[in-house]
Amino acid sequence: MQPALNIFCSAYACLAAMSLVTMLYLVKFIAFDETLSLGTKLTWRAVFNKFNVTLLIGEVSLIGYYAFEAVHLYDDESDTSLYAVAAYICLANLQACLMWYTWLRGGAIFDIVLPALPPFMKVMVPAATVFLYIPSVISVIAAFMGSNTVLKSIYRIMTAVSGLLLFLFDVIVCVSFSIHMRKATETVALLKSDETRFRKTCFMD
């Protein structure tokens, strides 16, 4: 193995170990700090709600990404090796989880700050999720059937499209939350006028 690859391999292995520790703390926080310490009974429904499941899947995907990248670099294989493909799939999982978690957590804020936005986001988020996995699917095909010019071109285009959608999503989130922070007083007043939204947002915060 080349010295540079050895350094990156060790770095990925360390990051995987650190992410594992983080996940264990997350499990402890969900089970004890967020559930039992608040007097909530420890049930599957209480622990595995949509927010926690999204976080846990994302954390597992992060660990998998670092671990598979470390093995991929250690074996010094091509980008179409099974380890590399597994890393791509984990990365797509991580990106999808981050996007869905942000959407689930910020849904009430989007609805109040930019009321016309949620209908668009309800279409964009699932569509972006599909595009996130297309490069991984192409990588799986290339790993088993061999790579060619057509697959490489499609892969690059789909990667660019998914990256553009993620960038657009991030811009929308940043703009929405910036407006929310600048109009915090007005937003709280609107929330309090609608008790359902207020309870939902307080729960998210």
PDB file of C-alpha atoms in Angstrom:
ATOM      1  CA  MET A   1       0.000   0.000   0.000  1.00  0.00           C
ATOM      2  CA  GLN A   2       1.214   3.494  -0.826  1.00  0.00           C
ATOM      3  CA  PRO A   3       2.075   5.690   2.191  1.00  0.00           C
ATOM      4  CA  ALA A   4      -0.621   8.229   1.285  1.00  0.00           C
ATOM      5  CA  LEU A   5      -3.270   5.493   1.049  1.00  0.00           C
ATOM      6  CA  ASN A   6      -2.087   4.096   4.375  1.00  0.00           C
ATOM      7  CA  ILE A   7      -2.669   7.482   6.017  1.00  0.00           C
ATOM      8  CA  PHE A   8      -6.171   7.805   4.529  1.00  0.00           C
ATOM      9  CA  CYS A   9      -6.990   4.210   5.465  1.00  0.00           C
ATOM     10  CA  SER A  10      -5.970   4.821   9.089  1.00  0.00           C
ATOM     11  CA  ALA A  11      -7.929   8.085   9.144  1.00  0.00           C
ATOM     12  CA  TYR A  12     -11.103   6.375   7.881  1.00  0.00           C
ATOM     13  CA  ALA A  13     -10.671   3.571  10.432  1.00  0.00           C
ATOM     14  CA  CYS A  14     -10.329   6.109  13.260  1.00  0.00           C
ATOM     15  CA  LEU A  15     -13.375   8.023  12.028  1.00  0.00           C
ATOM     16  CA  ALA A  16     -15.376   4.775  11.919  1.00  0.00           C
ATOM     17  CA  ALA A  17     -14.399   4.020  15.527  1.00  0.00           C
ATOM     18  CA  MET A  18     -15.277   7.553  16.641  1.00  0.00           C
ATOM     19  CA  SER A  19     -18.626   7.342  14.832  1.00  0.00           C
ATOM     20  CA  LEU A  20     -19.354   4.047  16.588  1.00  0.00           C
ATOM     21  CA  VAL A  21     -18.771   5.714  19.955  1.00  0.00           C
ATOM     22  CA  THR A  22     -21.037   8.572  18.866  1.00  0.00           C
ATOM     23  CA  MET A  23     -23.764   6.108  17.879  1.00  0.00           C
ATOM     24  CA  LEU A  24     -23.555   4.352  21.246  1.00  0.00           C
ATOM     25  CA  TYR A  25     -23.947   7.721  22.975  1.00  0.00           C
ATOM     26  CA  LEU A  26     -26.889   8.505  20.678  1.00  0.00           C
ATOM     27  CA  VAL A  27     -28.578   5.230  21.664  1.00  0.00           C
ATOM     28  CA  LYS A  28     -27.976   6.041  25.330  1.00  0.00           C
ATOM     29  CA  PHE A  29     -29.357   9.574  24.850  1.00  0.00           C
ATOM     30  CA  ILE A  30     -32.482   8.328  23.071  1.00  0.00           C
ATOM     31  CA  ALA A  31     -33.188   5.510  25.527  1.00  0.00           C
ATOM     32  CA  PHE A  32     -32.386   7.261  28.792  1.00  0.00           C
ATOM     33  CA  ASP A  33     -32.029  11.046  28.490  1.00  0.00           C
ATOM     34  CA  GLU A  34     -34.873  11.564  26.018  1.00  0.00           C
ATOM     35  CA  THR A  35     -37.197   8.813  27.209  1.00  0.00           C
ATOM     36  CA  LEU A  36     -36.768   7.429  30.720  1.00  0.00           C
ATOM     37  CA  SER A  37     -35.536  10.658  32.347  1.00  0.00           C
ATOM     38  CA  LEU A  38     -38.650  12.454  31.083  1.00  0.00           C
ATOM     39  CA  GLY A  39     -40.936   9.872  32.634  1.00  0.00           C
ATOM     40  CA  THR A  40     -41.840   8.245  29.318  1.00  0.00           C
ATOM     41  CA  LYS A  41     -42.196   4.473  29.283  1.00  0.00           C
ATOM     42  CA  LEU A  42     -39.449   2.758  27.297  1.00  0.00           C
ATOM     43  CA  THR A  43     -41.411   1.263  24.398  1.00  0.00           C
ATOM     44  CA  TRP A  44     -40.589   0.581  20.746  1.00  0.00           C
ATOM     45  CA  ARG A  45     -42.955   3.342  19.699  1.00  0.00           C
ATOM     46  CA  ALA A  46     -41.328   5.882  22.017  1.00  0.00           C
ATOM     47  CA  VAL A  47     -37.770   5.004  21.044  1.00  0.00           C
ATOM     48  CA  PHE A  48     -38.145   4.264  17.345  1.00  0.00           C
ATOM     49  CA  ASN A  49     -40.092   7.300  16.200  1.00  0.00           C
ATOM     50  CA  LYS A  50     -39.386   8.758  12.757  1.00  0.00           C
ATOM     51  CA  PHE A  51     -36.838  11.245  14.080  1.00  0.00           C
ATOM     52  CA  ASN A  52     -34.798   8.693  16.016  1.00  0.00           C
ATOM     53  CA  VAL A  53     -34.940   6.091  13.258  1.00  0.00           C
ATOM     54  CA  THR A  54     -33.666   8.619  10.725  1.00  0.00           C
ATOM     55  CA  LEU A  55     -30.822   9.596  13.053  1.00  0.00           C
ATOM     56  CA  LEU A  56     -29.858   5.989  13.805  1.00  0.00           C
ATOM     57  CA  ILE A  57     -29.897   4.911  10.154  1.00  0.00           C
ATOM     58  CA  GLY A  58     -27.797   7.940   9.291  1.00  0.00           C
ATOM     59  CA  GLU A  59     -25.298   7.143  12.059  1.00  0.00           C
ATOM     60  CA  VAL A  60     -25.017   3.486  10.998  1.00  0.00           C
ATOM     61  CA  SER A  61     -24.542   4.639   7.393  1.00  0.00           C
ATOM     62  CA  LEU A  62     -21.770   7.014   8.475  1.00  0.00           C
ATOM     63  CA  ILE A  63     -19.963   4.190  10.279  1.00  0.00           C
ATOM     64  CA  GLY A  64     -20.410   1.948   7.245  1.00  0.00           C
ATOM     65  CA  TYR A  65     -19.091   4.615   4.886  1.00  0.00           C
ATOM     66  CA  TYR A  66     -15.891   5.131   6.887  1.00  0.00           C
ATOM     67  CA  ALA A  67     -15.383   1.394   7.440  1.00  0.00           C
ATOM     68  CA  PHE A  68     -15.893   0.395   3.801  1.00  0.00           C
ATOM     69  CA  GLU A  69     -13.680   3.238   2.590  1.00  0.00           C
ATOM     70  CA  ALA A  70     -10.940   2.064   4.957  1.00  0.00           C
ATOM     71  CA  VAL A  71     -11.157  -1.513   3.661  1.00  0.00           C
ATOM     72  CA  HIS A  72     -11.352  -0.274   0.086  1.00  0.00           C
ATOM     73  CA  LEU A  73      -8.161   1.757   0.473  1.00  0.00           C
ATOM     74  CA  TYR A  74      -6.449  -1.060   2.384  1.00  0.00           C
ATOM     75  CA  ASP A  75      -7.081  -3.487  -0.467  1.00  0.00           C
ATOM     76  CA  ASP A  76      -6.167  -0.747  -2.979  1.00  0.00           C
ATOM     77  CA  GLU A  77      -8.947  -1.838  -5.322  1.00  0.00           C
ATOM     78  CA  SER A  78     -10.790  -0.004  -8.086  1.00  0.00           C
ATOM     79  CA  ASP A  79     -13.753   2.313  -7.601  1.00  0.00           C
ATOM     80  CA  THR A  80     -16.058  -0.479  -8.788  1.00  0.00           C
ATOM     81  CA  SER A  81     -15.000  -2.956  -6.087  1.00  0.00           C
ATOM     82  CA  LEU A  82     -17.707  -4.225  -3.752  1.00  0.00           C
ATOM     83  CA  TYR A  83     -16.172  -2.281  -0.848  1.00  0.00           C
ATOM     84  CA  ALA A  84     -16.288   0.964  -2.826  1.00  0.00           C
ATOM     85  CA  VAL A  85     -19.873   0.275  -3.928  1.00  0.00           C
ATOM     86  CA  ALA A  86     -20.887  -0.413  -0.315  1.00  0.00           C
ATOM     87  CA  ALA A  87     -19.297   2.912   0.672  1.00  0.00           C
ATOM     88  CA  TYR A  88     -21.297   4.703  -2.064  1.00  0.00           C
ATOM     89  CA  ILE A  89     -24.533   3.134  -0.807  1.00  0.00           C
ATOM     90  CA  CYS A  90     -23.762   4.142   2.788  1.00  0.00           C
ATOM     91  CA  LEU A  91     -23.008   7.688   1.644  1.00  0.00           C
ATOM     92  CA  ALA A  92     -26.325   7.867  -0.221  1.00  0.00           C
ATOM     93  CA  ASN A  93     -28.093   6.584   2.923  1.00  0.00           C
ATOM     94  CA  LEU A  94     -26.381   9.237   5.026  1.00  0.00           C
ATOM     95  CA  GLN A  95     -27.303  12.066   2.645  1.00  0.00           C
ATOM     96  CA  ALA A  96     -30.906  10.872   2.409  1.00  0.00           C
ATOM     97  CA  CYS A  97     -31.212  10.613   6.201  1.00  0.00           C
ATOM     98  CA  LEU A  98     -29.807  14.104   6.729  1.00  0.00           C
ATOM     99  CA  MET A  99     -32.237  15.506   4.192  1.00  0.00           C
ATOM    100  CA  TRP A 100     -35.269  13.688   5.623  1.00  0.00           C
ATOM    101  CA  TYR A 101     -34.351  14.532   9.221  1.00  0.00           C
ATOM    102  CA  THR A 102     -34.047  18.214   8.340  1.00  0.00           C
ATOM    103  CA  TRP A 103     -37.363  18.102   6.495  1.00  0.00           C
ATOM    104  CA  LEU A 104     -39.153  16.302   9.331  1.00  0.00           C
ATOM    105  CA  ARG A 105     -37.721  18.589  11.988  1.00  0.00           C
ATOM    106  CA  GLY A 106     -38.236  21.819  10.087  1.00  0.00           C
ATOM    107  CA  GLY A 107     -41.603  21.110   8.500  1.00  0.00           C
ATOM    108  CA  ALA A 108     -43.519  23.425  10.848  1.00  0.00           C
ATOM    109  CA  ILE A 109     -40.986  26.227  10.340  1.00  0.00           C
ATOM    110  CA  PHE A 110     -41.212  25.933   6.551  1.00  0.00           C
ATOM    111  CA  ASP A 111     -44.996  26.004   6.766  1.00  0.00           C
ATOM    112  CA  ILE A 112     -45.051  29.222   8.789  1.00  0.00           C
ATOM    113  CA  VAL A 113     -42.144  31.168   7.283  1.00  0.00           C
ATOM    114  CA  LEU A 114     -42.796  30.250   3.645  1.00  0.00           C
ATOM    115  CA  PRO A 115     -46.307  28.771   3.358  1.00  0.00           C
ATOM    116  CA  ALA A 116     -45.943  28.096  -0.366  1.00  0.00           C
ATOM    117  CA  LEU A 117     -42.836  25.958   0.212  1.00  0.00           C
ATOM    118  CA  PRO A 118     -44.117  22.713   1.848  1.00  0.00           C
ATOM    119  CA  PRO A 119     -46.066  21.462  -1.227  1.00  0.00           C
ATOM    120  CA  PHE A 120     -42.916  21.894  -3.324  1.00  0.00           C
ATOM    121  CA  MET A 121     -40.738  20.235  -0.662  1.00  0.00           C
ATOM    122  CA  LYS A 122     -43.098  17.280  -0.371  1.00  0.00           C
ATOM    123  CA  VAL A 123     -42.310  16.519  -4.008  1.00  0.00           C
ATOM    124  CA  MET A 124     -38.666  17.544  -3.979  1.00  0.00           C
ATOM    125  CA  VAL A 125     -37.501  15.511  -0.959  1.00  0.00           C
ATOM    126  CA  PRO A 126     -38.723  12.087  -2.238  1.00  0.00           C
ATOM    127  CA  ALA A 127     -37.525  12.925  -5.764  1.00  0.00           C
ATOM    128  CA  ALA A 128     -34.090  13.940  -4.485  1.00  0.00           C
ATOM    129  CA  THR A 129     -33.927  10.715  -2.465  1.00  0.00           C
ATOM    130  CA  VAL A 130     -34.439   8.668  -5.633  1.00  0.00           C
ATOM    131  CA  PHE A 131     -31.705  10.587  -7.463  1.00  0.00           C
ATOM    132  CA  LEU A 132     -29.331  10.100  -4.499  1.00  0.00           C
ATOM    133  CA  TYR A 133     -29.485   6.330  -4.939  1.00  0.00           C
ATOM    134  CA  ILE A 134     -29.168   6.231  -8.731  1.00  0.00           C
ATOM    135  CA  PRO A 135     -25.335   6.611  -8.706  1.00  0.00           C
ATOM    136  CA  SER A 136     -25.146   3.738  -6.204  1.00  0.00           C
ATOM    137  CA  VAL A 137     -27.326   1.563  -8.419  1.00  0.00           C
ATOM    138  CA  ILE A 138     -25.066   2.347 -11.368  1.00  0.00           C
ATOM    139  CA  SER A 139     -22.035   1.427  -9.247  1.00  0.00           C
ATOM    140  CA  VAL A 140     -23.623  -1.936  -8.408  1.00  0.00           C
ATOM    141  CA  ILE A 141     -24.250  -2.591 -12.104  1.00  0.00           C
ATOM    142  CA  ALA A 142     -20.664  -1.633 -12.956  1.00  0.00           C
ATOM    143  CA  ALA A 143     -19.295  -3.873 -10.189  1.00  0.00           C
ATOM    144  CA  PHE A 144     -21.073  -6.978 -11.529  1.00  0.00           C
ATOM    145  CA  MET A 145     -21.241  -6.281 -15.272  1.00  0.00           C
ATOM    146  CA  GLY A 146     -18.154  -4.154 -15.802  1.00  0.00           C
ATOM    147  CA  SER A 147     -17.811  -0.446 -16.384  1.00  0.00           C
ATOM    148  CA  ASN A 148     -18.090   1.263 -19.752  1.00  0.00           C
ATOM    149  CA  THR A 149     -18.258   4.752 -21.219  1.00  0.00           C
ATOM    150  CA  VAL A 150     -22.064   4.898 -21.143  1.00  0.00           C
ATOM    151  CA  LEU A 151     -22.287   3.887 -17.473  1.00  0.00           C
ATOM    152  CA  LYS A 152     -19.556   6.369 -16.545  1.00  0.00           C
ATOM    153  CA  SER A 153     -21.395   9.185 -18.345  1.00  0.00           C
ATOM    154  CA  ILE A 154     -24.718   8.324 -16.706  1.00  0.00           C
ATOM    155  CA  TYR A 155     -23.006   8.069 -13.325  1.00  0.00           C
ATOM    156  CA  ARG A 156     -21.456  11.520 -13.679  1.00  0.00           C
ATOM    157  CA  ILE A 157     -24.725  13.086 -14.816  1.00  0.00           C
ATOM    158  CA  MET A 158     -26.747  11.491 -12.001  1.00  0.00           C
ATOM    159  CA  THR A 159     -24.114  12.467  -9.444  1.00  0.00           C
ATOM    160  CA  ALA A 160     -24.286  16.060 -10.680  1.00  0.00           C
ATOM    161  CA  VAL A 161     -28.102  16.067 -10.596  1.00  0.00           C
ATOM    162  CA  SER A 162     -28.274  14.610  -7.073  1.00  0.00           C
ATOM    163  CA  GLY A 163     -25.625  17.069  -5.908  1.00  0.00           C
ATOM    164  CA  LEU A 164     -27.581  19.952  -7.424  1.00  0.00           C
ATOM    165  CA  LEU A 165     -30.786  18.828  -5.689  1.00  0.00           C
ATOM    166  CA  LEU A 166     -28.973  18.557  -2.357  1.00  0.00           C
ATOM    167  CA  PHE A 167     -27.488  22.009  -2.873  1.00  0.00           C
ATOM    168  CA  LEU A 168     -30.933  23.429  -3.668  1.00  0.00           C
ATOM    169  CA  PHE A 169     -32.363  21.761  -0.566  1.00  0.00           C
ATOM    170  CA  ASP A 170     -29.588  23.204   1.602  1.00  0.00           C
ATOM    171  CA  VAL A 171     -30.170  26.678   0.175  1.00  0.00           C
ATOM    172  CA  ILE A 172     -33.902  26.454   0.894  1.00  0.00           C
ATOM    173  CA  VAL A 173     -33.220  25.287   4.458  1.00  0.00           C
ATOM    174  CA  CYS A 174     -30.672  28.050   5.112  1.00  0.00           C
ATOM    175  CA  VAL A 175     -32.931  30.762   3.704  1.00  0.00           C
ATOM    176  CA  SER A 176     -35.987  29.481   5.581  1.00  0.00           C
ATOM    177  CA  PHE A 177     -34.248  29.250   8.918  1.00  0.00           C
ATOM    178  CA  SER A 178     -32.542  32.614   8.418  1.00  0.00           C
ATOM    179  CA  ILE A 179     -35.931  34.220   7.862  1.00  0.00           C
ATOM    180  CA  HIS A 180     -37.268  32.354  10.886  1.00  0.00           C
ATOM    181  CA  MET A 181     -34.463  33.625  13.104  1.00  0.00           C
ATOM    182  CA  ARG A 182     -34.874  37.217  11.902  1.00  0.00           C
ATOM    183  CA  LYS A 183     -38.603  37.102  12.507  1.00  0.00           C
ATOM    184  CA  ALA A 184     -38.529  35.027  15.678  1.00  0.00           C
ATOM    185  CA  THR A 185     -40.950  37.242  17.605  1.00  0.00           C
ATOM    186  CA  GLU A 186     -43.478  37.310  14.804  1.00  0.00           C
ATOM    187  CA  THR A 187     -43.152  33.568  14.241  1.00  0.00           C
ATOM    188  CA  VAL A 188     -43.720  32.741  17.913  1.00  0.00           C
ATOM    189  CA  ALA A 189     -46.833  34.889  17.873  1.00  0.00           C
ATOM    190  CA  LEU A 190     -48.116  33.006  14.822  1.00  0.00           C
ATOM    191  CA  LEU A 191     -47.304  29.680  16.441  1.00  0.00           C
ATOM    192  CA  LYS A 192     -49.148  30.575  19.635  1.00  0.00           C
ATOM    193  CA  SER A 193     -52.186  31.561  17.604  1.00  0.00           C
ATOM    194  CA  ASP A 194     -52.271  27.998  16.276  1.00  0.00           C
ATOM    195  CA  GLU A 195     -51.877  25.630  19.257  1.00  0.00           C
ATOM    196  CA  THR A 196     -51.359  22.556  17.059  1.00  0.00           C
ATOM    197  CA  ARG A 197     -48.392  24.099  15.279  1.00  0.00           C
ATOM    198  CA  PHE A 198     -47.048  25.514  18.525  1.00  0.00           C
ATOM    199  CA  ARG A 199     -47.043  22.130  20.251  1.00  0.00           C
ATOM    200  CA  LYS A 200     -45.477  20.501  17.204  1.00  0.00           C
ATOM    201  CA  THR A 201     -42.668  23.058  16.970  1.00  0.00           C
ATOM    202  CA  CYS A 202     -41.998  22.991  20.722  1.00  0.00           C
ATOM    203  CA  PHE A 203     -41.719  19.200  20.509  1.00  0.00           C
ATOM    204  CA  MET A 204     -39.230  19.498  17.638  1.00  0.00           C
ATOM    205  CA  ASP A 205     -37.131  22.071  19.459  1.00  0.00           C
TER     206      ASP A 205
END
